[in-house]
Short mmCIF file of C-alpha atoms in Angstrom, two decimals:
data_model
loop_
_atom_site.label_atom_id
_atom_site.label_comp_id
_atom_site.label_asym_id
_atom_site.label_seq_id
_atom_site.Cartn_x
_atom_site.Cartn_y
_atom_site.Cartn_z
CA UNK T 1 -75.12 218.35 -115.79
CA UNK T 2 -73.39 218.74 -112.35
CA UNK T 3 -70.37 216.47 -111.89
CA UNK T 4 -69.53 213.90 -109.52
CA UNK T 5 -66.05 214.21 -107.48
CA UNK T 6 -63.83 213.05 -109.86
CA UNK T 7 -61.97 210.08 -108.65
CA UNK T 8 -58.46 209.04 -108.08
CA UNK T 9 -56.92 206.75 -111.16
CA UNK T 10 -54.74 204.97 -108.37
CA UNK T 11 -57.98 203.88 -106.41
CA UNK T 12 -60.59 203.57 -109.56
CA UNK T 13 -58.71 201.22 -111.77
CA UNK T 14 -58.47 197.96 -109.92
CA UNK T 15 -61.51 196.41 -111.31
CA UNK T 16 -60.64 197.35 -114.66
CA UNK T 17 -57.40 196.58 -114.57
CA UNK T 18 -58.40 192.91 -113.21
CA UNK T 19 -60.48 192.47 -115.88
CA UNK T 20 -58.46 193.21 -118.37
CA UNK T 21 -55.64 190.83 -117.32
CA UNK T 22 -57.49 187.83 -116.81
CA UNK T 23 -59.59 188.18 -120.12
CA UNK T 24 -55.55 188.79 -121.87
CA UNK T 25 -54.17 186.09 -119.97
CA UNK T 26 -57.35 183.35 -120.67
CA UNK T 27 -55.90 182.52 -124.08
CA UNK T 28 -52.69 181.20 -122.31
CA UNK T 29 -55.10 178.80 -120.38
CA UNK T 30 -56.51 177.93 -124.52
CA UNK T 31 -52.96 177.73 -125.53
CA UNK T 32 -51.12 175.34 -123.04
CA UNK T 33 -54.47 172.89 -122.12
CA UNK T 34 -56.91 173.41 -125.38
CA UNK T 35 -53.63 172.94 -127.68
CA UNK T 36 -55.09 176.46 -129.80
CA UNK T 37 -53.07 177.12 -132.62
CA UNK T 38 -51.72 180.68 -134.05
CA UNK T 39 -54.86 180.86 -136.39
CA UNK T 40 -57.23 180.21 -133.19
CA UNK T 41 -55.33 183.68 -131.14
CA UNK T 42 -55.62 185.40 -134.50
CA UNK T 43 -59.58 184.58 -134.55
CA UNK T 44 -59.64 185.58 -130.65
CA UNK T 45 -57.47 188.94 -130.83
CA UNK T 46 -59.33 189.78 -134.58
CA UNK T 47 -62.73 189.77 -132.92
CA UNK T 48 -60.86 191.83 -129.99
CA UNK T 49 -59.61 194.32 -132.53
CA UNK T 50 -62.99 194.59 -134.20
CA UNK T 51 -65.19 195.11 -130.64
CA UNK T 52 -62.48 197.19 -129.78
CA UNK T 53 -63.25 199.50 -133.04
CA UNK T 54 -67.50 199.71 -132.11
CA UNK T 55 -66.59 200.27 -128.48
CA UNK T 56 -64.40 203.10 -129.37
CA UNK T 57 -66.86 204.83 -131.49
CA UNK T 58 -69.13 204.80 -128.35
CA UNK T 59 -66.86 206.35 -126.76
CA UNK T 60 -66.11 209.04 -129.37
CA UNK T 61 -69.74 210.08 -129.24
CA UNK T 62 -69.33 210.70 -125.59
CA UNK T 63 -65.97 212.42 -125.66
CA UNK T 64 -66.61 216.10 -124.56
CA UNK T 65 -62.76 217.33 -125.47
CA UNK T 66 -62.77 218.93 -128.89
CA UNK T 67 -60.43 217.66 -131.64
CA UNK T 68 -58.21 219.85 -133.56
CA UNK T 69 -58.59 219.47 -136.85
CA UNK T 70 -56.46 218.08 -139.62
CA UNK T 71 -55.04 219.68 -142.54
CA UNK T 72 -56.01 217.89 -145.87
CA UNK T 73 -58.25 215.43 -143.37
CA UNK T 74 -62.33 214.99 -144.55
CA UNK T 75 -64.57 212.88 -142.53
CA UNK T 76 -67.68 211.90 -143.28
CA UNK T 77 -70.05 214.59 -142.41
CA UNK T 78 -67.70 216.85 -141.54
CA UNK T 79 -70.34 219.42 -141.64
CA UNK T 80 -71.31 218.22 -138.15
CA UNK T 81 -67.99 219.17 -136.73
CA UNK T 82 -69.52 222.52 -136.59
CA UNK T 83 -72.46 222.05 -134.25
CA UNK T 84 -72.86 222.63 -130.55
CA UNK T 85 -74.57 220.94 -127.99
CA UNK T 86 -75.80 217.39 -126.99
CA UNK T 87 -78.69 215.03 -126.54
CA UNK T 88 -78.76 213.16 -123.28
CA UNK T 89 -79.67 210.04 -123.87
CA UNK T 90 -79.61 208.40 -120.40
CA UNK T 91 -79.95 210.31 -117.38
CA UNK T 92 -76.81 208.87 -115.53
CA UNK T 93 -74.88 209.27 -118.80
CA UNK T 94 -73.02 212.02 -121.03
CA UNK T 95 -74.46 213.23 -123.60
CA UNK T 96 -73.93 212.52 -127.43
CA UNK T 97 -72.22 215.31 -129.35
CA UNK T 98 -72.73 215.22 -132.78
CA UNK T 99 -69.81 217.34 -133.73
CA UNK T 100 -67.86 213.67 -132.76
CA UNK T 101 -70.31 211.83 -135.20
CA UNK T 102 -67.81 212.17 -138.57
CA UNK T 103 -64.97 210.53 -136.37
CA UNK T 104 -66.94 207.29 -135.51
CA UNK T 105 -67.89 207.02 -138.59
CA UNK T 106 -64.71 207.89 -139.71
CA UNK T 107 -63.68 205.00 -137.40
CA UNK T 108 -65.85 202.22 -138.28
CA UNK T 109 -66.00 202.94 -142.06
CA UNK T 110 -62.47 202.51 -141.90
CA UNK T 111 -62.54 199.67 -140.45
CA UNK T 112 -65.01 197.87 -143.24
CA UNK T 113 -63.37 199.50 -146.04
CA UNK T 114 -59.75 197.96 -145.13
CA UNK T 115 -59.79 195.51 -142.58
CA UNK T 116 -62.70 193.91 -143.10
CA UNK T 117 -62.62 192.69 -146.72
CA UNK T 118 -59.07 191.92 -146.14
CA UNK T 119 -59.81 189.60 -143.55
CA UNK T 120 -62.87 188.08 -145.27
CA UNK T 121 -60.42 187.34 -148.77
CA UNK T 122 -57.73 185.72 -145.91
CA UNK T 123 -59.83 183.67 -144.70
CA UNK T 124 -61.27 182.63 -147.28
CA UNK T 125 -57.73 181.66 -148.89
CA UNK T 126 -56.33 179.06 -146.24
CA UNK T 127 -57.44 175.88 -146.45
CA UNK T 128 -58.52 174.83 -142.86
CA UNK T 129 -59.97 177.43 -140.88
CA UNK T 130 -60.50 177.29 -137.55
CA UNK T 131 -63.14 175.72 -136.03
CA UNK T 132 -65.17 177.60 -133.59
CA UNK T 133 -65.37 175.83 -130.90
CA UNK T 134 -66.68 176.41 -127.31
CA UNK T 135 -63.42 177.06 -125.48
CA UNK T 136 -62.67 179.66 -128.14
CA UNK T 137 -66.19 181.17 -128.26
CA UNK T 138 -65.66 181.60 -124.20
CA UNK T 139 -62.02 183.64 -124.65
CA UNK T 140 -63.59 185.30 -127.45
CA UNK T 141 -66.81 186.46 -125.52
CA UNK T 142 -64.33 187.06 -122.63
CA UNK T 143 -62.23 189.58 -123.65
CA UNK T 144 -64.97 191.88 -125.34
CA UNK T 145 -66.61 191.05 -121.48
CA UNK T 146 -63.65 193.16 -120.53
CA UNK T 147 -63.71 195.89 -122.94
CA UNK T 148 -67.49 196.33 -121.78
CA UNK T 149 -66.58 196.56 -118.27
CA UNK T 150 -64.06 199.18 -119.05
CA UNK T 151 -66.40 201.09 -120.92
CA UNK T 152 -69.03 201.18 -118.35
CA UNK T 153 -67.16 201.36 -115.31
CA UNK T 154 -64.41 203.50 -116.13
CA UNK T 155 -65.23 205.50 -119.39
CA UNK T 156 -68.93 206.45 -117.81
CA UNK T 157 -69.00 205.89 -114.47
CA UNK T 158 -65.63 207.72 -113.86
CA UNK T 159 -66.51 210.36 -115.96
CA UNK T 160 -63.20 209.46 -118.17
CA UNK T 161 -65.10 210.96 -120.90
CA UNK T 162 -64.57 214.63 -120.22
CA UNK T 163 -60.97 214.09 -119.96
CA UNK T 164 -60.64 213.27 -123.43
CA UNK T 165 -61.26 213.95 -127.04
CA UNK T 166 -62.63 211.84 -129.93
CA UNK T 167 -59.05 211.87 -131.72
CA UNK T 168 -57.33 210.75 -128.47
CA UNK T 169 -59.50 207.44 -128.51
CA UNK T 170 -59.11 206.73 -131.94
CA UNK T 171 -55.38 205.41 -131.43
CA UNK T 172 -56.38 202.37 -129.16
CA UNK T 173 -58.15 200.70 -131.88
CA UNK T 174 -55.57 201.25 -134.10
CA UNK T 175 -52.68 199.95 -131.58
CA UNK T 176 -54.70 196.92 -131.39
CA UNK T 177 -54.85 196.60 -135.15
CA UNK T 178 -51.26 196.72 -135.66
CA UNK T 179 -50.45 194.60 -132.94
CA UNK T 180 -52.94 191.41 -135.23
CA UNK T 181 -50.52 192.08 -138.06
CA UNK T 182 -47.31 190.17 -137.02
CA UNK T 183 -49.41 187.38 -135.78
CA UNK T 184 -51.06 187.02 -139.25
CA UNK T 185 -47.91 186.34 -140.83
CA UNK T 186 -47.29 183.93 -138.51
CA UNK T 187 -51.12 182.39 -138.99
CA UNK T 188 -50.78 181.18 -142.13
CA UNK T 189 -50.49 177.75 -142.15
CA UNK T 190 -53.09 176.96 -139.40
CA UNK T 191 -51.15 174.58 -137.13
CA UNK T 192 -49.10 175.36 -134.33
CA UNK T 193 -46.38 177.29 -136.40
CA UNK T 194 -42.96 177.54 -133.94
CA UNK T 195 -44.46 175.50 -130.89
CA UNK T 196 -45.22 176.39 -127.51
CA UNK T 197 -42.81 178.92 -126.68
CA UNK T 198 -43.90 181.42 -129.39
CA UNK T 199 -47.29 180.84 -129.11
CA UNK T 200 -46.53 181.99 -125.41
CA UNK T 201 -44.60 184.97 -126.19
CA UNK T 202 -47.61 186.08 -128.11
CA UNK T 203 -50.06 185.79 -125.68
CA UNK T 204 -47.67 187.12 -122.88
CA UNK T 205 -46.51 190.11 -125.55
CA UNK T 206 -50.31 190.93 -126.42
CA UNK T 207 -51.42 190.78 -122.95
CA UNK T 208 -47.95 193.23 -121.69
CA UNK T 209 -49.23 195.63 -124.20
CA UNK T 210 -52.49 195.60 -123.53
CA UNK T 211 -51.74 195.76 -119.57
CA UNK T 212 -49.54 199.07 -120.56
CA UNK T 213 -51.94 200.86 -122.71
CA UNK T 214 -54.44 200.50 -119.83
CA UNK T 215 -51.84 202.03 -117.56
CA UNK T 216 -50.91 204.74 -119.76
CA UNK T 217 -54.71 205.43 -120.26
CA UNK T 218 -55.56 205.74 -116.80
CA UNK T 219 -53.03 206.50 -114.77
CA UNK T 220 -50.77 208.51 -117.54
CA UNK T 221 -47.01 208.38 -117.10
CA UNK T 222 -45.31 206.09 -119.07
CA UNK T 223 -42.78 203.71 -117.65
CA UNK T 224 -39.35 205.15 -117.12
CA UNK T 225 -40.24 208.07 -119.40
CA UNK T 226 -39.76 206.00 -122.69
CA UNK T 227 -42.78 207.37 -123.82
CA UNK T 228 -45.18 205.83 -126.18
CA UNK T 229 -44.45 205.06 -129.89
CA UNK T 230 -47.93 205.11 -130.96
CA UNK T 231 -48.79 208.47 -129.72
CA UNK T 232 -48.77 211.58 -132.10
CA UNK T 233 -46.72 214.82 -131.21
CA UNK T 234 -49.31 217.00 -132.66
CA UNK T 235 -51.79 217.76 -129.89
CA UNK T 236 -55.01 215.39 -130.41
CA UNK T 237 -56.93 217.50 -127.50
CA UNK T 238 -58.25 221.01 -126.87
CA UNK T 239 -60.77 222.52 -124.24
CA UNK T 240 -64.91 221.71 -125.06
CA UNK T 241 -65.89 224.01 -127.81
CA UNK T 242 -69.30 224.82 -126.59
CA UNK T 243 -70.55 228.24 -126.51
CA UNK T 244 -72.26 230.53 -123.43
CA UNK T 245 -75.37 232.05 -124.39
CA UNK T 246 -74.95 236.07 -123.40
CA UNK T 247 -77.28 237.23 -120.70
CA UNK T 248 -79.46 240.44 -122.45
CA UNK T 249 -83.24 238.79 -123.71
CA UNK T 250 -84.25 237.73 -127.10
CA UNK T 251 -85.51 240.96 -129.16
CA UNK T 252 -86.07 239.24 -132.11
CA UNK T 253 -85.58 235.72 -133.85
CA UNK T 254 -85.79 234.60 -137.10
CA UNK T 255 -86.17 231.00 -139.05
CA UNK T 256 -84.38 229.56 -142.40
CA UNK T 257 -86.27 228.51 -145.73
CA UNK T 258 -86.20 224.68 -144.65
CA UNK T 259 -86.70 224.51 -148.99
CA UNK T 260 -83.44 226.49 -149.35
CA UNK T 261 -81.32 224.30 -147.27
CA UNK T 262 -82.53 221.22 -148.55
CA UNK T 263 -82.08 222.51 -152.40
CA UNK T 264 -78.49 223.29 -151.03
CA UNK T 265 -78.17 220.04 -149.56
CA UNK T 266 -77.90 218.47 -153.16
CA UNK T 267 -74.32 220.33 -153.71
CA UNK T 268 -73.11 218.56 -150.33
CA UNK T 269 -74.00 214.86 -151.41
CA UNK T 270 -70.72 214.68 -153.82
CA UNK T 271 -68.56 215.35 -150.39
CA UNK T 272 -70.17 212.02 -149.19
CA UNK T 273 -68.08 210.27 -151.24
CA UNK T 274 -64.83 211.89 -150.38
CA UNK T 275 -63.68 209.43 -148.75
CA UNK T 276 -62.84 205.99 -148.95
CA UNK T 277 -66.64 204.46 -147.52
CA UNK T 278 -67.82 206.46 -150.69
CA UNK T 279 -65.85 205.50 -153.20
CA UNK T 280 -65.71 201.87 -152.16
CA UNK T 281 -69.69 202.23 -152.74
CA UNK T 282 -69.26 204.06 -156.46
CA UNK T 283 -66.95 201.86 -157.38
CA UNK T 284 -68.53 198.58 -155.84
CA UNK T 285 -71.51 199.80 -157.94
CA UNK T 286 -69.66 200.68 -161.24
CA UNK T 287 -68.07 197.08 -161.29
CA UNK T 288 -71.17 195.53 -160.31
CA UNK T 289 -73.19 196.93 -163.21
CA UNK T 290 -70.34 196.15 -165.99
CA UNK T 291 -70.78 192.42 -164.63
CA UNK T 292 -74.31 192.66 -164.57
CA UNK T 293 -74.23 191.07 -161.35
CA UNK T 294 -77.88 192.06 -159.48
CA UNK T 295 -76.85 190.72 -156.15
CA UNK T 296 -73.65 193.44 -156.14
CA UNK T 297 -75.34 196.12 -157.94
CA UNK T 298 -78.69 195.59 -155.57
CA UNK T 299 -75.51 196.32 -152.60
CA UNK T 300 -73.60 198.89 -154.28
CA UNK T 301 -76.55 200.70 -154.86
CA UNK T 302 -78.06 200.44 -151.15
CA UNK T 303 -74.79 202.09 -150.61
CA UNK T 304 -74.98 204.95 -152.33
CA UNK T 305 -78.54 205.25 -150.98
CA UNK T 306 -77.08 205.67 -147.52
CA UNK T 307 -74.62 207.75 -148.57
CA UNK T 308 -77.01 209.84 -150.15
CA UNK T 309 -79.45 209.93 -147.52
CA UNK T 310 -77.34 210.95 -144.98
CA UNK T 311 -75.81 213.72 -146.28
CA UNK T 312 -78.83 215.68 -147.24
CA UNK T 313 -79.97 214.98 -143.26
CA UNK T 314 -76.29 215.80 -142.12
CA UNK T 315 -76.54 219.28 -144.15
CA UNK T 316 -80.08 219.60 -142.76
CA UNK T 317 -79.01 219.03 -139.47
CA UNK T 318 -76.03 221.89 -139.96
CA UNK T 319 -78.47 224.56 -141.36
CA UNK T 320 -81.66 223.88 -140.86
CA UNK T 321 -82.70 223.71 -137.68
CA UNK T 322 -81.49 227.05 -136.53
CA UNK T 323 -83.18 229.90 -135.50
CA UNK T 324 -81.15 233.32 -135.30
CA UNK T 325 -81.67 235.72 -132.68
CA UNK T 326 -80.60 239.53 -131.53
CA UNK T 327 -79.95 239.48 -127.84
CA UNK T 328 -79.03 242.91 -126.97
CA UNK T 329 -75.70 244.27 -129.26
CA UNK T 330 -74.73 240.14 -129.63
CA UNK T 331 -76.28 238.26 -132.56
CA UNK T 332 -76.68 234.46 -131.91
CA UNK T 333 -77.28 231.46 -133.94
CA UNK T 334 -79.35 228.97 -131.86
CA UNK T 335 -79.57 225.27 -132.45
CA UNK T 336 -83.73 224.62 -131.59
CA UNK T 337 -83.26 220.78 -131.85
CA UNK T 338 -80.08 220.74 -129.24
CA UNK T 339 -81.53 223.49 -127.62
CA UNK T 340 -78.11 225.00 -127.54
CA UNK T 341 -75.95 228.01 -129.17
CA UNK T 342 -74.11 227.46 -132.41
CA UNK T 343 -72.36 230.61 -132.34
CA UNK T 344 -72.10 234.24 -130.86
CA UNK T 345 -70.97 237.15 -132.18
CA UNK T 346 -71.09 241.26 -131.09
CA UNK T 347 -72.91 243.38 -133.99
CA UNK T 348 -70.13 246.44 -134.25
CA UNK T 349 -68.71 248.94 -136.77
CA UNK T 350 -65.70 245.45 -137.32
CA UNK T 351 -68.65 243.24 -138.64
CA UNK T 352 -69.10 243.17 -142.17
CA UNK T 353 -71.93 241.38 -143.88
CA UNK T 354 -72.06 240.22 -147.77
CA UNK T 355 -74.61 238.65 -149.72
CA UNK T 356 -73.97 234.94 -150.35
CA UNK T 357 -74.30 234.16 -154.10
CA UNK T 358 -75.75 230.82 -153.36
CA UNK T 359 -77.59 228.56 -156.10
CA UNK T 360 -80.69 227.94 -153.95
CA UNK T 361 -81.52 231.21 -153.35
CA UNK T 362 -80.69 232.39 -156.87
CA UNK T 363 -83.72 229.24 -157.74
CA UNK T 364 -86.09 229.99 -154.90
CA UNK T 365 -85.30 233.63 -154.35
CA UNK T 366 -84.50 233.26 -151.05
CA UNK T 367 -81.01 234.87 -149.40
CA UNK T 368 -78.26 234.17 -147.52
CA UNK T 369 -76.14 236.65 -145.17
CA UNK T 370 -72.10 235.57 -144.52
CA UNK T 371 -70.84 237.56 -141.79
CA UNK T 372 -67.12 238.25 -141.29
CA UNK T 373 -66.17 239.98 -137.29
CA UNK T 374 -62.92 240.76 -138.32
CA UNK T 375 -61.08 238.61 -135.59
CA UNK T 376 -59.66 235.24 -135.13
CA UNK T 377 -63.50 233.60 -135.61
CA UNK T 378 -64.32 231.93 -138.89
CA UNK T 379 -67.04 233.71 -141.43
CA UNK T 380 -70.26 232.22 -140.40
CA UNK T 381 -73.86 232.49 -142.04
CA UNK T 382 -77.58 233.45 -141.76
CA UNK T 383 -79.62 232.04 -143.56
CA UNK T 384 -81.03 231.00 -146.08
CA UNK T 385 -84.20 232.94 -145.05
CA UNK T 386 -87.42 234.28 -147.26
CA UNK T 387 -86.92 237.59 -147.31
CA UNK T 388 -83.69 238.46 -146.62
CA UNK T 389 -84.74 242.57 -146.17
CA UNK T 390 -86.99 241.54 -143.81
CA UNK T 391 -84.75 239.92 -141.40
CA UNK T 392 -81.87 242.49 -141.77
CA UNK T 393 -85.14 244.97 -140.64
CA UNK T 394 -86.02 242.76 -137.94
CA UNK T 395 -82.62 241.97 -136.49
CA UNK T 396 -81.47 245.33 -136.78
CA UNK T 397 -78.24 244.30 -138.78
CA UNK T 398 -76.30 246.95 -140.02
CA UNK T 399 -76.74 245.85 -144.00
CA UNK T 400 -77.07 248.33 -147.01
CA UNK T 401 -77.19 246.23 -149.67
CA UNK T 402 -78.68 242.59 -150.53
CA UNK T 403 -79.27 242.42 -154.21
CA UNK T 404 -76.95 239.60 -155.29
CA UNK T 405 -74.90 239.82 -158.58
CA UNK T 406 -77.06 240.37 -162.24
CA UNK T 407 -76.93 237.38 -164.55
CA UNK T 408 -74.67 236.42 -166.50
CA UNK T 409 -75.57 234.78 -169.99
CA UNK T 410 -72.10 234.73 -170.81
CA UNK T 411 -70.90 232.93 -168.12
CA UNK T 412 -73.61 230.56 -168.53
CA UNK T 413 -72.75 229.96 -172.01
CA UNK T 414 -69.12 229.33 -171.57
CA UNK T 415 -69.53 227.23 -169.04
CA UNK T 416 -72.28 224.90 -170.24
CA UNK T 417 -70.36 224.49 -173.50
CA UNK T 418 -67.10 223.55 -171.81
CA UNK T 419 -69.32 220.85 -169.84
CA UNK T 420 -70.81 219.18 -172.51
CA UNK T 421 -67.45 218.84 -174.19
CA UNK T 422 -66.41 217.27 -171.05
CA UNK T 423 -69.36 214.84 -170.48
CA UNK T 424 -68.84 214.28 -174.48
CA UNK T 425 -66.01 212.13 -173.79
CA UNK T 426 -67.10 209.23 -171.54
CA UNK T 427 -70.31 209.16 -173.88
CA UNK T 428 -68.38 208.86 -177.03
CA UNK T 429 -66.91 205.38 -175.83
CA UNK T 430 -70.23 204.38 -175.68
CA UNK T 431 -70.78 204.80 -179.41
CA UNK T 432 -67.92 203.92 -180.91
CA UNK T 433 -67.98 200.50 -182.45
CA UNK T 434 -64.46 199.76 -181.64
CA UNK T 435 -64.48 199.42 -177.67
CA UNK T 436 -67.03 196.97 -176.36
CA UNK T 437 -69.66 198.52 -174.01
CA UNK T 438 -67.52 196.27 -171.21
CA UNK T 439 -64.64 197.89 -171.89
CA UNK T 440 -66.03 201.23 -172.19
CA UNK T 441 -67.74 201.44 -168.89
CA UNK T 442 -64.10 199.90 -167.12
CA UNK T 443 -63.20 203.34 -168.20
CA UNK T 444 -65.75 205.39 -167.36
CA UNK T 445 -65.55 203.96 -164.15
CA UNK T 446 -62.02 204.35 -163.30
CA UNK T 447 -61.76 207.79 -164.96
CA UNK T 448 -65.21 209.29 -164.00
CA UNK T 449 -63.60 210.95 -161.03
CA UNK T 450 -61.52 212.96 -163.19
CA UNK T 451 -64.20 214.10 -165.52
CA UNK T 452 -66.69 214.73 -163.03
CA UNK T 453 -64.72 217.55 -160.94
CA UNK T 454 -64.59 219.50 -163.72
CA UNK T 455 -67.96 219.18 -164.78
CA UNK T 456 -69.04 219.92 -161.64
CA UNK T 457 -67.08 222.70 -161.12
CA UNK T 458 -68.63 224.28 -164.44
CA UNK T 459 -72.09 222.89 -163.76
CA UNK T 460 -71.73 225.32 -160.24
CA UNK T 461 -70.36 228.02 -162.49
CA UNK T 462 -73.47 228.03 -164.89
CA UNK T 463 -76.32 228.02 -161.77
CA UNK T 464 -74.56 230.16 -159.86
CA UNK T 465 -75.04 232.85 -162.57
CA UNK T 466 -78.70 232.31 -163.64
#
């Protein structure tokens, strides 16, 4: 896509900037002539704060900065962090990257999983809500107005999207967040806790720091050099991580087993819930079914449906729609649904190539290639493909052996013993007449976590060996 002139921040921010300080300073005009209370700005900026969060995982899919990754950090679908390439959606607009898919997710499910039932229990506790009234309903629509403008005329129009990366617009949602938190404590009662002149200073103190983030954002020097106590000294941005396609032709391609990578899909659904959008859903579930509660369990269960669902067409996504292909001494991985290259390596005496002792090909006799070129790039795969002697013939690739290891009944053994002695426990409450089946599957819920890592672990142990 061939980009516009970029434009100055001094002479494109005006409108936004406008926009933004009349919808911040509206709830002043609610405050001193509509008589709104704390609760009534809590209502405004919480709605803020939550359009805020959906806007900014818009703007994550756009983002064409990579992110650095985090150590001990797993998003949902993390798998996708791997792929290269975008669909355009729009012809005036960016395209999506899916490699920023697990941080809007990451975002929103957030979001639901803390904020959301927090603020539903909240409310629900005080005894006179607010009322929704028309005046508040026109500040409220007003300042997401604003955040839409911004997002429109400065995020796509400006092209503010290839200055930054999904990480980087994760903190305004959060700043946002934490700026709701001392005004809940103040919220409590309903009224007009403190009078006027705090009710003010809140508006005035929201609206400064909104003003400033927006300067920050788009113009980007702090005031005075203080700096900015939200950001993160760890760097949140690094160049676009998409990959040039060499210039020799295509010799020869080859497709995966689409059966393979859907068997090995199966091991990636426990990774869905990983994180705290899957185990609110297990757990949601497990609770729901020692009630006996059909409306919860009906939810819980939807849930883990999605959950489920997703991951297998997440780890699809990942492996399956590639096609590999020998272009000259370079050996590429090609993305046919993005229509773009996943990775790109030079076929040399440093390449080394091993046999992947997978569990899907060891059940559909299929075979899978890991590749290692001896530099700073990650291992990477080929594969799973029929006939694994057929593509190292037809790519050329420098292999001598692809039997994987014999089978080993004495793993097998081992290992399926030590799981049933493991999955022995959490059934034994069930038939012992001195714990109530209640009481039995509290337990099981709360301490299935613990018993299913290592059965898993030994479950993977016994297949991988058969």
């Amino acid at each position: 896509m061939k980009r516009r002139e970029r434009v100055s921040p001094l002479t494109s921010s005006p409108v936004g900037a406008i926009s933004l300080t009349g919808a911040n300073l509206l709830p002043l005009v609610g405050v001193l002539l509509w008589e709104w209370s704390l609760w009534s700005l809590l209502v405004i900026y919480w709605a803020e704060a939550f359009s805020a969060v959906v806007l900014a995982a818009l703007k994550i899919l756009f983002a064409e900065r990579g992110s650095p990754s985090v150590a001990g950090q797993m998003e949902p679908l993390r798998e996708l962090r791997e792929k290269r390439g975008g669909w355009v959606i729009r012809g005036s607009w960016p395209p999506v990257y899916p490699r920023n898919i697990p941080f809007a997710l990451s975002l929103v499910g957030g979001w639901f999983v803390t904020v959301f039932p927090v603020s539903i229990a909240y409310w629900l506790s005080v005894d006179a809500p607010p009322v929704l009234t028309l005046n508040l309903l026109c500040g409220l629509g007003t300042l997401v107005v604003a955040q839409g403008v911004d997002f429109v005329a400065e995020y796509i129009h400006r092209e503010r999207y290839t200055d930054v990366s999904a990480r980087e617009i994760m903190r305004t949602p959060a700043q946002l967040t934490a700026l709701l938190l001392p005004l809940a404590l103040f919220a409590t009662d309903g009224g007009r806790t403190g009078g006027l002149v705090i009710l003010v200073g809140v508006v005035l103190g929201k609206s400064s720091a909104s003003l400033y983030r927006f300067y920050v954002e788009h113009i980007g020097t702090p005031v005075l050099g203080t700096g900015d106590w939200f950001e993160a000294e760890e760097n949140l941005s690094e160049p676009p991580p998409e990959i040039e396609l060499p210039d020799d032709a295509v010799q020869a391609r080859v497709s995966v087993s689409a059966k393979s990578v859907l068997l090995g899909s199966l091991w990636a659904i426990a990774y869905g819930f990983a994180n705290r959008l899957g185990l609110g859903s297990l757990v949601v579930t497990g609770f729901a079914t020692i009630a006996r509660d059909p409306v919860w369990m009906a939810i819980g269960l939807v849930g883990v449906g999605v959950i489920v669902a997703t991951r297998v067409l997440s780890y699809f996504f990942r492996y399956g729609t590639i096609e590999y292909q020998r272009r000259g001494n370079h050996l590429v991985a090609y993305d046919k649904l993005l229509a773009a290259p996943q990775w790109c390596l030079t076929v040399d005496s440093s390449t080394t190539f091993s046999v992947k002792n997978a569990i899907a090909d060891r059940l559909l006799d299929t075979g899978t290639l890991t590749i290692s070129s001896g530099g700073e790039q990650e291992d990477v795969q080929i594969g799973p493909v029929a006939d694994i002697d057929r593509v190292v013939e037809t790519l050329g690739l420098p292999v001598e052996e692809t039997a994987r290891p014999d089978r080993d009944p004495v793993v097998i053994g081992a290992a399926s013993v030590l799981m049933l002695c493991f999955a022995a426990v959490p059934a034994g409450l069930f038939f012992s007449s001195q714990i109530t089946d209640a009481m039995a599957g509290a337990i099981t819920v709360v301490f299935a976590p613990f018993f299913l890592l290592p059965v898993g672990v030994l479950l993977w142990a016994a297949l991988s060996r058969i």
